[in-house]
Amino acid sequence: MSASLKVLAKGPCFSSGLFKHKILRLVSPTVVARSASYWDHDWQPGPYPRTKEERDRAAKRYGLLPEDYEPFPDDGNAPGDYPNLPAYSAHHRDLFANYEHRQLTRHYGEPMHINAELYRLGFVDPNNADYWHWRMPYWKQLLLLVTAVASVFGLLSIGNRYRYFPPVMAKQFPYDKKGQKHYLFEPADE
Amino acid sequence: MGNIFFFFSLFFFYLGFSNISVNFKVFEFNSIFSFVFFFDWISFVFLGVLMVILGSVVYFSCYYMGEELIRGRGFIFVVFSFVVAMGFLIISGDWISLIIGWDWLGITSFFLVCYYNSDSSWSGGLKTYFTNRLGDGIFLFLLSNLFIYFIFSNFYLGTFYLFLIILLSQTKSAQLPFSSWLPAAMAAPTPVSALVHSSTLVTAGVYILIRSGSILGGFNWYLGGVGLLTLFVGSFSACGSFDLKKIVAFSTLSHLGFMVMSLSSVCVDYSFFHLIVHACFKALLFISVGMLILTNNHSQDFRQVGFSFNNLFFIWVSLVSLTSLCGFPFFSGFFSKDFTLEMFFWSFNPLFYFLFFFSIFFSVFYSVRLINAIVSIQWSNLVKEYSIFNIFYMIFLLLSSVVIGVVFSGWVNNLQLISGNFLFKFLVYFFLLGGVLFFYQHFNGLISSSIFFLDSLGGGIPNNLTNNFWLFYNNVDQGVLPFFSERLSAENFMSFSKVIQVNLFLYFWGFFIIFYFF
């Protein structure tokens, strides 16, 4: 076996999954990729917990009570002992509390969902379908907008027929215009 | 560092007081394609005011964003680029130079809004840029047909092209069908808002309508209606907002509607007068709101702000700018607003006055609401670390928001003082007083802050377009209503892609037409 496959064989996740998945992982090619982000082997989830002690250890590692800890189902795709937390958007938490990580609405040591970057503030809300239908439908919004604007213009045009002109004097010119006598603005004689 | 801009402004005002009018042709190609600068008293006065506001914003941004040492240099560069673009637009006398300034403004304003790398900045920048792009598409179409005419001539361009020019100014100046970008663009840093969204970017559309004022005759009804609607919608929505900067954004929207409305009257110089006056007091309001946001540790929530009475100067500054905004007698806002109103006294249209007076009422309502928040005793925060060098520019803006009305009112052409009925003249002040008194009643759930659903219809761009989990940002002005922001769903994503498609279509269509005609 090559060096990369040896690492795979020794890694903790090799023990998980059905027999066919283990064989597939042996024969599948290894793809090398460089990442710009940083990752530590300490962050690798442990192997899938089989015994009660392993479950308690995993629960303590992720900051959960043992009765709350529930790993993903063991169908070969489970991320080791990472807990299967309920997904909810960060908007459901108190936004104005004094978090240690303000942008993540999270304190230090709190368990993070495996897709936590998806459920951040301003990102996906997995429960959107529960209340998306509370919004006014788009056609109705458009209808209200068009009605408002059109009614304002319509009422303005109706109002144009009933304009009120405040009484004003005829404009004065300093010369004689069309036979009308105006003030001529000439100095008085003597 | 920013002092030189105040000297430039003096220089421009001096030139502006001399009655010159210069057409400076930069180059000409084939005797039809020309590039012209036009120096008029309007250009010089606007440039002078722009320099005053730029100097103030440079000092204010050093104070407000002083912690951003590394990215601050690029920020100032983009701000200067924006101001050069605006100067280009102000002195342009021809369509070609105008489109260069116009597009340059759109691009730099996009970068300025996107300065903080957050989701709301990105979506706000996109909303700004796409609405501006729509105008650019129209502009390219116009350019392909009209490049042989000067923009400031009395040459009647035909109804269709005139309507397109008005539509063009509507996209830039956030008039009613296209006003969803202005509240979204408040994701920009506060100094950017003080420069861009109070006086320069949003007034570019009004400016080209002022320049082509002599040919706008047939569309008075349309300008008046659109301006009135924007005025009403802006002041109404400001009464329902809880975000400091959104309140000021809606106030800007209503004043832009007022400027467009005043274009529909006989005298176009009053619109320019209000443009200048509004620039001064709105920049001052943005700066004082920025100080409030600083005391609140960059939160823009309006329910937790207040200056302590040790900061009496800031309280005074906010109060003066807000009273000038309302049009309180003998401040600057009074001169521009009331003289414009008198131009409408020749003939009364009932609904027009109904909506106009209610807009004044709402503007007073939100101003009193802001004053109530600023002078509240419950939340009193202290701005501690400042010196006279951090705030002396506010004195210039303060003086201008009080004095510029008196100075310029005697100098704007076509000044016609109309002495009419006592009732008509003093109706405005009854509404001022009523707005103040109405504030102290208690209503629940009466007023909403969505501008006729335009924010969900016209800007269906979701806030989740970045996918970099490790983007952390320090001094971010966080919006306060994330619960009401757009969130990802399949329909939103599809509409976003449609928005991109439509805009690309317009852009390439314009280019195609240019190349076809050339």
XYZ file of C-alpha atoms in Angstrom:
708
model
C 0.000 0.000 0.000
C 1.137 3.595 -0.582
C 1.842 5.978 2.296
C -1.499 7.763 2.005
C -3.459 4.568 2.119
C -1.442 3.473 5.159
C -2.579 6.634 6.951
C -6.120 5.874 5.936
C -5.844 2.372 7.213
C -4.511 3.526 10.557
C -6.970 6.412 10.973
C -9.836 6.120 13.464
C -12.548 6.341 10.818
C -11.349 3.183 9.110
C -13.008 1.149 11.785
C -16.436 2.538 10.932
C -18.806 1.504 8.198
C -19.892 -1.665 6.493
C -17.405 -4.112 4.993
C -18.011 -2.921 1.440
C -17.256 0.667 2.436
C -13.933 -0.435 3.895
C -13.028 -2.205 0.670
C -14.076 0.759 -1.404
C -11.881 3.052 0.604
C -8.922 0.747 0.018
C -9.282 0.753 -3.742
C -10.431 4.337 -4.332
C -7.701 6.761 -5.478
C -6.382 9.423 -3.150
C -6.732 12.958 -4.298
C -4.315 15.525 -2.900
C -5.642 19.011 -2.270
C -4.187 22.029 -0.517
C -6.431 24.133 1.619
C -6.033 27.781 2.550
C -7.654 27.193 5.901
C -6.083 25.714 8.942
C -6.967 22.361 10.415
C -5.599 20.378 13.311
C -5.609 16.650 13.915
C -6.905 17.403 17.402
C -10.133 18.497 15.774
C -10.690 15.154 14.108
C -13.781 13.478 15.528
C -13.123 10.222 17.320
C -14.269 6.802 16.117
C -17.931 5.889 16.265
C -18.820 5.196 19.941
C -19.813 1.609 20.570
C -19.724 1.291 24.357
C -21.292 3.420 27.032
C -17.887 4.675 28.235
C -17.048 5.806 24.722
C -20.382 7.610 24.497
C -19.851 9.378 27.810
C -16.326 10.367 26.796
C -17.580 11.704 23.472
C -20.412 13.623 25.170
C -17.960 15.232 27.566
C -15.619 16.109 24.715
C -18.363 17.971 22.839
C -19.779 19.681 25.911
C -23.030 17.726 26.060
C -24.773 15.831 28.794
C -24.644 12.049 28.203
C -28.423 11.845 27.876
C -28.370 14.618 25.244
C -25.578 13.096 23.217
C -26.704 11.376 20.030
C -24.297 10.508 17.231
C -25.224 10.209 13.562
C -26.581 6.830 12.420
C -23.843 4.364 11.588
C -24.419 3.862 7.860
C -20.864 4.405 6.725
C -21.231 8.181 6.290
C -21.250 9.133 9.962
C -18.560 11.693 10.912
C -17.224 9.550 13.727
C -18.607 10.471 17.128
C -19.682 14.012 16.186
C -23.102 14.672 17.743
C -26.242 14.982 15.680
C -27.484 18.312 17.008
C -30.820 19.874 16.001
C -30.340 22.455 13.296
C -31.627 25.965 13.869
C -30.670 29.361 12.564
C -28.593 31.677 14.725
C -31.477 34.167 14.547
C -33.381 32.062 17.059
C -30.849 32.914 19.740
C -30.823 36.142 21.699
C -29.031 38.647 19.479
C -28.209 41.150 22.144
C -26.615 38.892 24.723
C -22.928 39.372 25.390
C -21.474 36.471 23.458
C -17.832 35.579 23.572
C -17.979 35.063 19.796
C -20.427 37.726 18.813
C -20.657 36.997 15.095
C -21.415 33.326 15.756
C -23.867 33.976 18.650
C -21.908 31.417 20.586
C -19.962 31.178 23.798
C -16.667 29.344 24.129
C -17.132 25.597 24.469
C -20.709 25.424 23.216
C -21.354 22.491 20.866
C -21.412 23.548 17.219
C -23.635 21.961 14.629
C -21.716 20.090 11.929
C -23.119 22.566 9.360
C -22.698 25.553 11.652
C -21.334 27.781 8.869
C -24.623 27.311 7.060
C -26.806 28.380 9.973
C -25.003 31.627 10.808
C -26.644 35.021 11.097
C -27.985 36.033 7.722
C -27.511 32.575 6.259
C -29.747 29.575 5.776
C -32.666 29.070 8.105
C -33.634 25.389 8.011
C -37.040 26.134 9.510
C -37.870 28.684 6.842
C -40.668 26.575 5.433
C -42.521 26.797 8.734
C -43.043 30.522 8.436
C -42.294 31.495 4.870
C -45.997 31.328 4.086
C -46.656 34.037 6.675
C -45.263 36.585 4.237
C -47.570 38.406 1.891
C -47.331 36.784 -1.550
C -45.307 38.691 -4.112
C -48.220 39.225 -6.478
C -50.177 40.854 -3.707
C -47.272 43.124 -2.808
C -46.919 44.168 -6.416
C -50.647 44.772 -6.693
C -50.650 46.984 -3.622
C -47.664 48.973 -4.874
C -49.202 49.537 -8.309
C -52.567 50.409 -6.782
C -51.020 52.943 -4.438
C -48.978 54.674 -7.128
C -51.750 54.614 -9.724
C -54.332 55.912 -7.286
C -52.085 58.805 -6.274
C -51.545 59.758 -9.897
C -55.225 59.296 -10.680
C -56.373 61.436 -7.792
C -53.831 64.092 -8.708
C -55.185 64.206 -12.248
C -58.748 64.440 -10.927
C -57.641 67.191 -8.594
C -56.237 69.056 -11.577
C -59.776 69.613 -12.802
C -60.777 71.300 -9.564
C -57.821 73.568 -9.051
C -58.259 76.615 -6.900
C -56.585 79.789 -8.033
C -56.086 82.325 -5.249
C -57.180 85.769 -6.323
C -54.246 87.831 -7.535
C -54.014 91.179 -9.194
C -53.078 91.370 -12.829
C -49.357 91.655 -13.343
C -48.115 95.222 -13.455
C -45.799 96.284 -16.201
C -43.910 99.568 -16.277
C -45.225 100.272 -19.767
C -48.539 100.425 -21.521
C -49.524 96.888 -22.591
C -52.304 96.164 -25.062
C -54.130 99.299 -24.283
C -54.382 98.541 -20.555
C -53.266 101.281 -18.295
C -50.653 100.262 -15.784
C -48.547 102.163 -13.367
C -45.864 103.704 -15.455
C -43.190 104.025 -12.747
C -42.312 107.503 -13.857
C -41.265 110.143 -11.395
C -44.076 112.450 -10.369
C -44.036 115.861 -11.963
C -42.846 118.293 -9.311
C -4.801 66.981 6.084
C -8.350 67.743 5.187
C -7.862 71.490 5.536
C -6.974 71.856 1.890
C -10.523 70.929 0.931
C -11.911 73.840 2.905
C -9.570 76.155 1.023
C -10.680 74.611 -2.262
C -14.254 75.281 -1.255
C -13.500 78.951 -0.615
C -11.855 79.128 -4.014
C -14.883 77.556 -5.685
C -17.339 79.804 -3.882
C -15.317 82.844 -4.965
C -15.509 81.672 -8.555
C -19.150 80.903 -8.133
C -20.026 84.388 -6.958
C -18.585 85.774 -10.169
C -21.081 85.375 -12.922
C -19.154 83.308 -15.440
C -20.251 80.615 -17.799
C -17.551 78.720 -19.667
C -17.874 75.878 -22.108
C -14.534 74.133 -22.255
C -14.251 71.627 -25.063
C -11.642 69.026 -24.137
C -11.537 67.236 -27.440
C -13.624 66.747 -30.515
C -13.708 63.852 -32.903
C -15.229 63.939 -36.370
C -16.970 67.193 -35.374
C -19.835 65.325 -33.757
C -18.309 63.352 -30.890
C -17.161 65.926 -28.349
C -16.207 66.015 -24.711
C -17.119 69.240 -22.958
C -16.753 70.734 -19.514
C -19.237 73.409 -18.515
C -18.312 75.817 -15.726
C -21.260 77.710 -14.376
C -22.169 79.268 -11.043
C -24.133 76.069 -10.349
C -21.014 73.949 -10.936
C -18.832 76.099 -8.722
C -21.286 76.384 -5.861
C -21.918 72.639 -5.892
C -18.170 71.960 -6.026
C -17.661 74.322 -3.104
C -20.241 72.538 -0.975
C -18.800 69.189 -2.040
C -15.341 70.266 -0.855
C -16.695 71.369 2.527
C -18.427 68.038 3.009
C -15.377 66.129 1.779
C -13.127 67.912 4.270
C -15.553 67.174 7.077
C -15.843 63.531 6.045
C -12.066 63.087 5.868
C -11.693 64.289 9.448
C -14.727 62.349 10.588
C -13.540 59.125 8.987
C -10.169 59.464 10.679
C -11.977 59.689 13.999
C -14.670 57.115 13.332
C -12.586 54.490 11.552
C -9.276 55.274 13.187
C -8.821 51.697 14.350
C -8.723 50.417 10.782
C -5.108 51.241 10.121
C -4.376 48.980 7.165
C -7.589 49.023 5.189
C -8.082 52.708 5.895
C -5.645 53.771 3.186
C -7.568 51.971 0.486
C -10.760 53.386 1.910
C -9.584 56.984 1.598
C -8.398 56.258 -1.921
C -11.826 55.017 -2.949
C -13.473 58.040 -1.282
C -11.234 60.400 -3.239
C -11.950 58.493 -6.414
C -15.648 58.880 -5.718
C -15.305 62.634 -5.209
C -13.324 63.019 -8.423
C -16.085 61.138 -10.217
C -18.673 63.457 -8.712
C -16.629 66.500 -9.697
C -16.453 65.090 -13.200
C -20.201 64.755 -13.293
C -20.775 68.247 -11.907
C -18.619 69.997 -14.495
C -19.627 67.814 -17.424
C -21.385 69.559 -20.234
C -21.927 66.720 -22.613
C -23.349 63.203 -22.604
C -19.963 61.506 -23.025
C -18.336 63.090 -19.997
C -21.574 62.620 -18.080
C -21.656 58.879 -18.608
C -18.028 58.589 -17.542
C -18.841 60.354 -14.283
C -22.110 58.446 -13.901
C -20.617 54.973 -14.257
C -17.569 55.861 -12.215
C -19.874 56.997 -9.408
C -21.773 53.723 -9.553
C -18.669 51.570 -9.368
C -16.972 53.501 -6.558
C -20.180 53.675 -4.549
C -20.431 49.892 -4.840
C -16.927 49.508 -3.402
C -17.670 51.999 -0.661
C -20.834 50.190 0.399
C -18.988 46.854 0.372
C -16.194 48.107 2.619
C -17.234 45.955 5.574
C -17.129 42.405 4.284
C -20.446 41.336 5.743
C -23.481 39.788 4.098
C -25.611 42.886 4.454
C -22.858 45.051 2.926
C -22.535 42.731 -0.022
C -26.249 42.542 -0.667
C -26.632 46.279 -0.100
C -23.834 46.976 -2.552
C -25.412 44.699 -5.117
C -28.798 46.336 -4.731
C -27.174 49.757 -5.160
C -25.160 48.703 -8.133
C -27.938 46.864 -9.936
C -30.338 49.762 -9.658
C -27.622 52.105 -10.914
C -26.891 49.649 -13.699
C -30.478 49.787 -14.815
C -30.037 53.517 -15.205
C -26.789 52.951 -17.037
C -28.530 50.719 -19.529
C -31.029 53.477 -20.221
C -28.162 55.946 -20.421
C -26.356 53.851 -23.032
C -29.497 53.721 -25.099
C -29.850 57.505 -24.853
C -26.179 58.014 -25.633
C -26.408 56.068 -28.827
C -29.157 58.389 -30.016
C -28.320 61.749 -28.526
C -24.586 62.140 -28.398
C -24.609 65.049 -30.793
C -26.597 67.349 -28.509
C -25.288 69.319 -25.570
C -27.095 68.487 -22.391
C -27.677 72.087 -21.337
C -29.212 73.434 -24.468
C -32.776 74.450 -25.054
C -33.043 71.874 -27.767
C -36.251 69.913 -27.286
C -35.349 66.230 -27.385
C -38.731 64.667 -27.932
C -41.111 63.127 -25.418
C -39.663 59.631 -25.444
C -36.059 60.674 -24.815
C -37.147 63.169 -22.199
C -39.035 60.447 -20.374
C -35.935 58.266 -20.472
C -33.836 61.074 -19.025
C -36.326 61.403 -16.181
C -36.321 57.617 -15.657
C -32.526 57.734 -15.593
C -32.523 60.313 -12.840
C -35.099 58.266 -10.960
C -32.789 55.264 -10.745
C -29.877 57.326 -9.470
C -31.821 59.553 -7.112
C -33.871 56.745 -5.607
C -37.279 57.972 -6.691
C -40.217 55.725 -6.148
C -39.942 52.653 -8.336
C -36.207 52.440 -7.620
C -35.866 53.488 -4.018
C -35.135 50.139 -2.407
C -31.364 50.566 -2.628
C -31.067 53.597 -0.400
C -31.934 51.923 2.928
C -29.885 48.869 1.918
C -26.865 51.053 1.180
C -26.754 52.065 4.829
C -24.556 49.011 5.331
C -21.771 51.354 4.286
C -19.646 53.005 6.971
C -21.153 56.199 8.369
C -18.600 58.632 6.846
C -19.406 57.131 3.452
C -23.090 57.659 4.080
C -22.428 61.250 5.114
C -20.657 61.935 1.847
C -22.380 59.671 -0.611
C -25.930 59.187 0.495
C -26.600 62.698 1.700
C -25.252 64.962 -0.944
C -23.462 63.450 -3.887
C -24.551 60.132 -5.340
C -28.244 60.557 -4.761
C -28.307 64.112 -6.000
C -26.644 63.273 -9.299
C -29.978 62.408 -10.854
C -31.584 65.584 -9.585
C -28.562 67.512 -10.845
C -28.963 66.410 -14.444
C -32.654 67.300 -14.286
C -31.712 70.735 -12.969
C -29.210 71.171 -15.800
C -31.808 70.200 -18.374
C -34.530 72.147 -16.608
C -35.511 74.213 -19.594
C -36.797 71.200 -21.523
C -38.754 69.492 -18.745
C -41.970 71.341 -19.412
C -44.196 68.546 -20.658
C -43.507 66.236 -17.737
C -44.417 68.476 -14.833
C -47.277 66.198 -13.871
C -45.011 63.136 -13.767
C -42.203 64.803 -11.835
C -44.648 66.259 -9.366
C -46.384 62.936 -8.799
C -43.224 60.887 -8.468
C -41.596 63.459 -6.228
C -44.657 63.696 -4.037
C -44.899 59.921 -3.675
C -41.241 59.594 -2.784
C -41.553 62.450 -0.321
C -44.512 60.822 1.362
C -43.124 57.279 1.358
C -39.765 58.396 2.709
C -41.119 60.399 5.593
C -43.723 57.744 6.396
C -41.212 54.911 6.465
C -38.814 56.890 8.641
C -41.459 56.998 11.344
C -41.473 53.215 11.563
C -37.746 52.499 11.534
C -35.696 51.470 14.530
C -32.306 51.714 12.906
C -30.668 55.126 13.241
C -29.111 55.143 9.817
C -32.259 53.877 8.151
C -34.178 56.797 9.617
C -31.685 59.212 8.102
C -31.755 57.275 4.811
C -35.526 57.583 4.580
C -35.234 61.249 5.459
C -32.824 61.666 2.550
C -35.301 59.832 0.346
C -38.081 62.218 1.270
C -35.919 65.275 0.628
C -34.932 63.899 -2.770
C -38.605 63.541 -3.544
C -39.031 67.142 -2.498
C -36.270 68.235 -4.866
C -37.849 66.399 -7.787
C -41.226 67.845 -6.866
C -39.850 71.349 -6.867
C -38.569 70.747 -10.395
C -42.169 70.493 -11.529
C -42.762 74.099 -10.572
C -41.738 77.000 -12.756
C -38.468 77.783 -11.022
C -35.751 75.153 -11.230
C -33.202 77.082 -9.178
C -35.123 76.329 -5.994
C -34.429 72.657 -6.497
C -30.718 73.428 -6.656
C -31.029 75.634 -3.603
C -32.612 72.805 -1.662
C -29.936 70.438 -2.947
C -27.198 72.620 -1.440
C -28.991 73.232 1.836
C -29.947 69.589 2.219
C -26.346 68.511 1.605
C -25.164 70.618 4.530
C -27.670 69.643 7.182
C -27.882 66.015 6.119
C -24.119 65.532 6.263
C -24.177 67.104 9.707
C -26.988 64.770 10.761
C -25.097 61.722 9.521
C -21.989 62.809 11.412
C -23.895 63.328 14.668
C -25.644 59.994 14.185
C -22.208 58.476 13.647
C -21.118 59.870 17.011
C -24.200 58.288 18.581
C -23.326 54.966 16.996
C -19.781 55.263 18.381
C -21.098 55.737 21.896
C -23.206 52.635 21.437
C -20.182 50.539 20.423
C -21.190 50.429 16.748
C -24.732 49.246 17.312
C -27.243 51.198 15.293
C -30.211 50.367 17.447
C -32.150 53.531 18.042
C -33.622 52.338 21.289
C -30.360 52.414 23.208
C -28.803 55.713 22.143
C -28.452 58.971 23.922
C -25.830 61.611 24.466
C -24.925 62.490 28.002
C -25.344 66.156 28.841
C -21.601 66.507 29.127
C -21.566 66.249 25.332
C -23.701 69.333 24.927
C -22.024 70.233 21.665
C -23.155 67.031 19.966
C -26.675 67.434 21.273
C -26.737 70.977 19.987
C -25.441 69.924 16.578
C -28.062 67.179 16.230
C -30.830 69.518 17.293
C -29.838 72.222 14.839
C -29.599 69.839 11.914
C -32.969 68.290 12.753
C -34.738 71.619 13.120
C -33.244 72.757 9.826
C -34.535 69.518 8.320
C -38.069 70.200 9.511
C -38.080 73.635 7.990
C -38.351 75.466 11.287
C -38.646 79.210 10.640
C -35.473 80.981 9.611
C -33.104 78.033 9.627
C -31.762 77.057 6.197
C -34.335 74.385 5.555
C -37.073 76.959 5.986
C -35.813 79.096 3.135
C -35.571 76.320 0.593
C -38.726 74.471 1.616
C -41.050 77.413 2.117
C -39.976 79.289 -0.974
C -40.610 76.155 -3.005
C -43.986 75.777 -1.352
C -44.852 79.320 -2.297
C -44.164 78.504 -5.928
C -46.969 75.967 -5.667
C -49.377 78.537 -4.259
C -50.351 79.885 -7.684
C -52.822 77.035 -8.062
C -54.007 74.435 -5.598
C -54.407 70.747 -6.321
C -56.243 69.224 -3.317
C -54.534 65.833 -3.062
C -51.155 67.402 -3.679
C -51.450 69.555 -0.603
C -52.959 66.773 1.443
C -49.955 64.501 0.851
C -47.447 67.324 1.056
C -48.629 68.570 4.422
C -48.802 65.068 5.804
C -45.216 64.555 4.665
C -44.165 67.647 6.598
C -46.089 66.236 9.541
C -44.266 62.892 9.328
C -40.890 64.557 8.889
C -41.453 66.470 12.086
C -42.610 63.251 13.732
C -39.431 61.351 12.991
C -37.272 64.356 13.853
C -38.897 64.653 17.265
C -38.494 60.894 17.672
C -34.768 61.249 17.029
C -34.470 64.190 19.380
C -36.286 62.180 22.016
C -33.774 59.369 21.578
C -30.745 61.666 21.575
C -31.662 63.593 24.695
C -32.942 60.604 26.650
C -31.767 60.313 30.222
C -32.207 56.552 30.421
C -29.498 55.794 27.882
C -26.883 58.445 28.248
C -23.469 57.630 26.864
C -20.429 59.825 26.829
C -18.151 60.553 23.894
C -14.899 60.857 25.798
C -11.862 60.871 23.586
C -12.149 63.766 21.234
C -10.523 67.132 20.826
C -11.334 70.292 18.912
C -9.487 68.933 15.874
C -11.918 66.031 15.692
C -15.008 68.223 15.672
C -14.166 71.665 14.314
C -15.553 70.759 10.877
C -18.948 70.310 12.497
C -18.912 74.013 13.249
C -18.602 74.758 9.528
C -21.496 72.490 8.695
C -23.497 73.887 11.596
C -22.998 77.453 10.424
C -23.871 76.477 6.897
C -27.035 74.692 7.948
C -28.144 77.869 9.707
C -26.757 80.631 7.546
C -26.610 79.306 4.006
C -30.331 79.706 3.575
C -30.232 83.406 4.246
C -27.148 83.962 2.122
C -28.271 82.029 -0.915
C -31.900 83.019 -0.908
C -30.968 86.511 -1.940
C -28.885 85.186 -4.748
C -30.919 82.482 -6.436
C -32.438 83.799 -9.626
C -36.152 84.144 -10.176
C -36.918 84.898 -6.590
C -40.604 85.706 -6.425
C -42.023 86.474 -3.047
C -45.708 85.757 -2.928
C -47.771 87.241 -0.191
C -50.999 85.328 -0.049
C -53.509 84.323 2.525
C -52.522 84.082 6.148
C -53.949 80.555 6.262
C -51.949 79.213 3.353
C -48.677 80.523 4.650
C -49.172 79.410 8.216
C -50.713 76.022 7.476
C -47.180 74.653 7.342
C -46.458 75.747 10.886
C -49.710 74.254 12.159
C -48.514 70.960 10.778
C -45.080 71.479 12.349
C -46.658 71.977 15.716
C -49.065 69.127 15.159
C -46.203 66.795 14.367
C -44.485 67.683 17.611
C -47.638 67.158 19.639
C -48.643 63.989 17.821
C -45.415 62.364 18.864
C -46.459 62.247 22.471
C -49.524 60.145 21.755
C -49.142 56.397 21.943
C -49.891 54.196 18.992
C -49.033 50.557 18.574
C -48.349 48.908 15.269
C -49.620 51.778 13.187
C -46.679 52.482 10.976
C -44.469 50.047 9.107
C -41.043 50.594 7.726
C -41.300 48.812 4.398
C -41.496 51.274 1.550
C -44.630 50.024 -0.233
C -43.053 46.551 -0.339
C -40.287 47.843 -2.576
C -37.666 46.414 -0.278
C -38.915 42.884 -0.886
C -40.033 43.356 -4.490
C -37.317 45.537 -5.911
C -34.342 44.098 -4.098
C -34.793 40.376 -3.823
C -31.092 39.843 -3.286
C -30.439 37.557 -0.338
C -27.914 38.349 2.353
C -26.083 35.049 2.196
C -23.914 35.342 -0.863
C -20.576 34.878 0.858
C -19.475 31.400 1.753
C -16.357 32.140 3.712
C -16.894 30.895 7.216
C -13.726 32.420 8.597
C -14.445 36.045 7.662
C -14.393 37.859 10.971
C -14.775 41.591 11.137
C -14.165 43.975 13.996
C -15.856 47.320 13.901
C -18.959 46.557 11.983
C -22.064 48.699 12.049
C -24.499 45.881 12.547
C -27.991 46.281 11.279
C -30.518 45.951 14.045
C -33.317 44.104 12.289
C -31.730 40.830 11.211
C -34.974 39.087 12.005
C -36.599 40.850 9.092
C -33.759 40.441 6.603
C -33.917 38.206 3.553
C -32.963 34.596 4.120
C -32.139 31.883 1.693
C -34.802 29.883 0.027
C -35.040 28.382 -3.402
C -37.362 31.090 -4.731
C -35.048 33.856 -3.600
C -32.101 32.276 -5.288
C -33.942 31.931 -8.573
C -35.083 35.540 -8.464
C -31.513 36.632 -7.791
C -30.269 34.865 -10.875
C -33.067 36.465 -12.858
C -31.978 39.870 -11.586
C -28.461 39.226 -12.831
C -29.784 38.091 -16.177
C -31.947 41.157 -16.635
C -29.156 43.528 -15.792
C -26.660 41.804 -18.033
C -29.230 41.913 -20.791
C -29.655 45.659 -20.439
C -25.959 46.285 -20.272
C -25.101 44.290 -23.357
C -28.126 45.595 -25.208
C -26.880 49.137 -24.689
C -23.435 48.244 -25.947
C -24.905 46.503 -28.948
C -26.863 49.593 -29.844
C -23.814 51.811 -29.531
C -21.756 49.617 -31.770
C -24.604 49.337 -34.205
C -24.946 53.076 -34.526
C -21.247 53.668 -34.766
